[in-house]
Amino acid sequence: MERFSLDAAHLLAGGMVLVSFMMLYQNRILGLLNVFAAHAVVLALSVAWQAYIQHAPHLYVTAALALILKAALIPLALHRMVLRLGVHRTIETVGGIGLTMLMGMMLVALSMVVMLPAAADADPIAREDLALALSVILLGLLMMVTRQNAISQIIGFMSLENGLILAATGAKGMPLVVEISVAFSVLVAFIVIGVFLFRIRERFDTIDTQVLDDFRGGRE
Amino acid sequence: MPIVVALASIAGLFGVAIAMPFLVSRPGLATKVAYVASAALCLPLLGVGLFGLLGGNASHGELTLPFGLPWIGIHFALDALSSFFLILVDLGAVVASVYALGYGKHEHHPGRVLPFYPAFLAAMNLVVLAADAFGFLVSWEFMSLSSWALVLSSHHDGDNRRAGYIYMLMASFGTMMLLLAFGLLAGTEGHYAFSMMRLSAHLPWVAGLVLVLMTLGAGSKAGLVPLHVWLPLAHPAAPSHVSALMSGIMTKVAVYGFIRVVFDLAGPPSWWWAVVVLIMGSVSAVLGVLQAVLQRDLKRLLAYSTVENIGIIFIGLGLALAFKTNGMAGPAALAATAALFHAFNHSLFKSLLFFGAGNVLTGTGERDIEKLGGLIHRMPRTAYIFLGGCLAISALPPLNGFVSEWLTLQAILISPNLPQWGLRFLVPASGAMLAFAAALAGACFVRAFGITFLSRPRSPVAETAVEAEPVSLRAMMALLLLCLVAGVFPGVFLDAFGPAAHVLVGSSMPPQPLLPTLSIIPISESRSSYSGFLVFFFIMMASWAAIRVIHNLASRAHRRGPAWDCGYPDPSPVIQYTADSFAQPIRRVFGPIAFSAQIETFMPPPGDSRPARLKLSLRDLVWETVYAPLQHWVMFAAERLNVLQFLTIRSYLSLVFAALVGLLFLVATWA
Amino acid sequence: MGLIYALFIQGLQMVLVLVLAPGLLGFTRKVRARLHRRQGPPIVQPYRDLYRLVHKEVVLADNATWLFRNAPYLIFATTWVAAALVPTFASGLHFSWAADLIAITALLGSARFFLALAGMDIGTAFGGIGSSREMLFSTLAEPAMIMLFFTVSLVAGSTQLSAVATFMVTHATLRVSLGLALIGLIIVALTENARIPVDNPATHLELTMVHEAMVLEYSGRHLAVIELAAALKLLLYISIIACIFVPWGMAGVNDDPLAMLIGGATYLVKLGVFAFMMVMFETAIAKMRVFRVPEFVGGALMLGLLGVLLLFVSRSF
């Protein structure tokens, strides 16, 4: 049973890494939103499983938060936003998908190298979960770096935050307050960014950050 | 005793080389004499190799001849490793000589080939037998020079002259690296004999430097990326039987040099050696075959594929190094045997394929596959044998190429037990590169065979091709049979290579069971096994049964008609897929990463009568990042040093004097 | 006696895969048609097609060569041998040590090699386009398959399918790497069998077809043999996935006939379930552009590499 619960935890965390890769692969914005919702669902499952094996009921709250906010509300809101902005077309990636995926692989390898020897004497659940969580965080960052579209950058940011929650729940004894505050800060950030997006669009007629950069260059 | 026979045969080869200039007035006779004598003289060498390899681990004789360095003489020795490579060299040499009995008749200037050919064979044999630094380097350089002369045998072509120039530069660079490596190994006491080097202990940094120098020196001869630039230029430029020897055999002699020094002489390896070798091997495997897929020149395609296969051999060697440093005897033996087996296999099928390309060249006068096609009708035997070679090199069962790659993959599967983190990440990556290279090789040779031999002729020369001489075809058939035998009964070969692997890593694979299964078992039966014989037998039985059943019970009638082509038949062969269009999807997918491929299209607007244009630019990143800056700096330095050409006698004298004093000063402070 | 029994079981397996393969194809077509609210052809239709085709006269193009005429049989033989070596209703068959997972991959590679050459033999534009694309897909699908099999064999400690199946039954656990391998193998199976997101087996639209373009010039018994080989290949992939991931119910080599019967029944159920899931997926998804396929298959390669990497780092993934 011990063995099984460990394996299930790994499987769920590995599933998050996998979904992160799917996000890197997905180059249509509505598809990306669906994959992000899946990411949040896997996160909720993973957190709930941690709650079950650690006997920590407060983690169920975290799981429920993830499920409601990130798997349902935010994707739905973003979906509406995308439709209203009229940007549901193919998005571009810098450097091509194959190369991005390769870089992602290297990042996963890197996080393994960093985490596994560093936490060699730690609890095996925490150790390997931490390595996977770090991979999710790095993949989220990679996503933010490689995408030009502001909405995919937001999604990259939120998947990064999912990785943080995964890391936090894997390590035993994280207080609920911290989690809730993290979750809410993300929500706030999301709202702020959402408002800004519309303002930017109104002003410049695009949300492509490359184009926005050009505007800045032109002003000088 | 065997070594005396070997050296006598080598002397005989030199004798043939010296006699040739006196016979050139009668080219027909000279051709026959040269190739018959070469084949006859290489046979005893082959026998010596077989004797040495099957005789076990012990050394099979040493010999010191009283010339070479004063007071030291020149050493020759025969052990299992040199015997193994002696077999490789002389098997290839015998077959190439027999092939050349037919092919050589079409040579326009036999006088430029015949004297150098036996000398080239002799030099390669000497490299393998040499047992001191001096003998090794002299034979190595002789091998380079004689093959250089052969590359330049048709020097009217400007491309060939450029190839010869680059080859010369790279060969000199390689020899210089080897010279430095041997200098380090010899140490301050000057132990030039291999037996002395083996005994003396080397400092870790010295051994590491030797590895780097050997990778550069032997790697440039073998064709490791990024030192491979000369290879796709020089190998195709030579006559085809020499191309076969250069690609199939000479690269293996370079591998021998690397193995001899790194595994045998340099002492116990460090783990980072494996990293260097694995990276070079994997990159060579993938870049070599990616280049090969895009080539239109049949012989150049084969040369690039050599780069790939050398990469695969070095992956095996890298794994062997990794296991050896960690004291894992069984896996080390497996990886070393896999590398040796692949070297053996590659020498077989690459020679065969170059011979096939030679037949195409004499039959049509064309190397550009874009102008060939349909040769299977005019040259059925060549097509059949070439197809076999393509199957073997694409690592498809039941032929031999598959077995050695399978063994390498099995070695990779054991490596999670390696303790070093760097290797744990690198080894799976090189496994993926190996599998990727093998799959690309399949695409490459479907293209090479399909465009050259299948479909309809794309030019008049392809329509009027003529089949090659029977003697050449027989030589090729012998190679194909060997490929089949090595694929169907690999256990016999693995057992035979055991002593050679023992020289590399100090252990050999367990003996393979001969009966009742004829299968090969690298580690244990529950882990993995493969039986080439059964796979071959089942494929043959299944296809035979299918044909019999259908022909007897159903229908065997057939009728000829025009091609259907989905209802759009077009009589013009222009409509067919070409070599470039076949490679286009692969270029489009991998080109942007591997070659920074860029495509510019120009579509004139409607009503405009200008033609539409498509401009494709592929960049050779290795050339641009390594060689172009190097060339730039050399030119820069040369211009700065140009002043030295216009000094007075007095200043020259003072320069010499200053150099002398400086050296004396160095000696004085050193001691 | 034991040897005769073992040989009999091995022979039974060879005949079984051959007999079941067209039925599997018929089943997928039927399910697909029902999902489209069509009646669809009966399940035995592929058998009828094969019977009709082998009795027909072959029409060869004027310049067809011996390679073109012999390739179908070689393709069929290599695929059949590969399929016969995958445990279906019983593991540890008499000849199962003759080839492991890597060798099975390479046997399929041999079949593909001949198929691609056969497509180029006549010298038509369609044959060339099919061969070229098939080889492009294979350059990613084959290494992907090798890496995915690496993942599985690193977990099970063997590349022999029988040993893998036994290990999975006795040490069954949830593993990250096995999850990756399952998804990757499904992608590879869809690609290699020319199923929907990659190629459409039911169309002759020239720009969408890969497999059909290569066999365009074939007719009569040659076409029948190639179709049978394609059906065998589909069966083989489903059997491999079933054997690795749901090995339960499989009989051992020395079990009595009753256990063999149970094994056979569970095997049929597994085939049916996997085929049904595949058709569901196909119905729900649209075909991709050709140059989107390398990204799709490249995904499988990445999954394989990721799985192997994780296992190289820590055995508990």
Coordinates of C-alpha atoms in Angstrom, one line a residue, chain A residues 109 113 117, chain B residues 421 425 593:
Chain A
A109 CA 17.0 16.7 -16.9
V113 CA 20.1 16.7 -11.5
P117 CA 21.3 14.5 -5.3
Chain B
W421 CA 25.2 11.6 -13.4
F425 CA 21.9 11.7 -19.0
I593 CA 17.7 22.9 -37.1

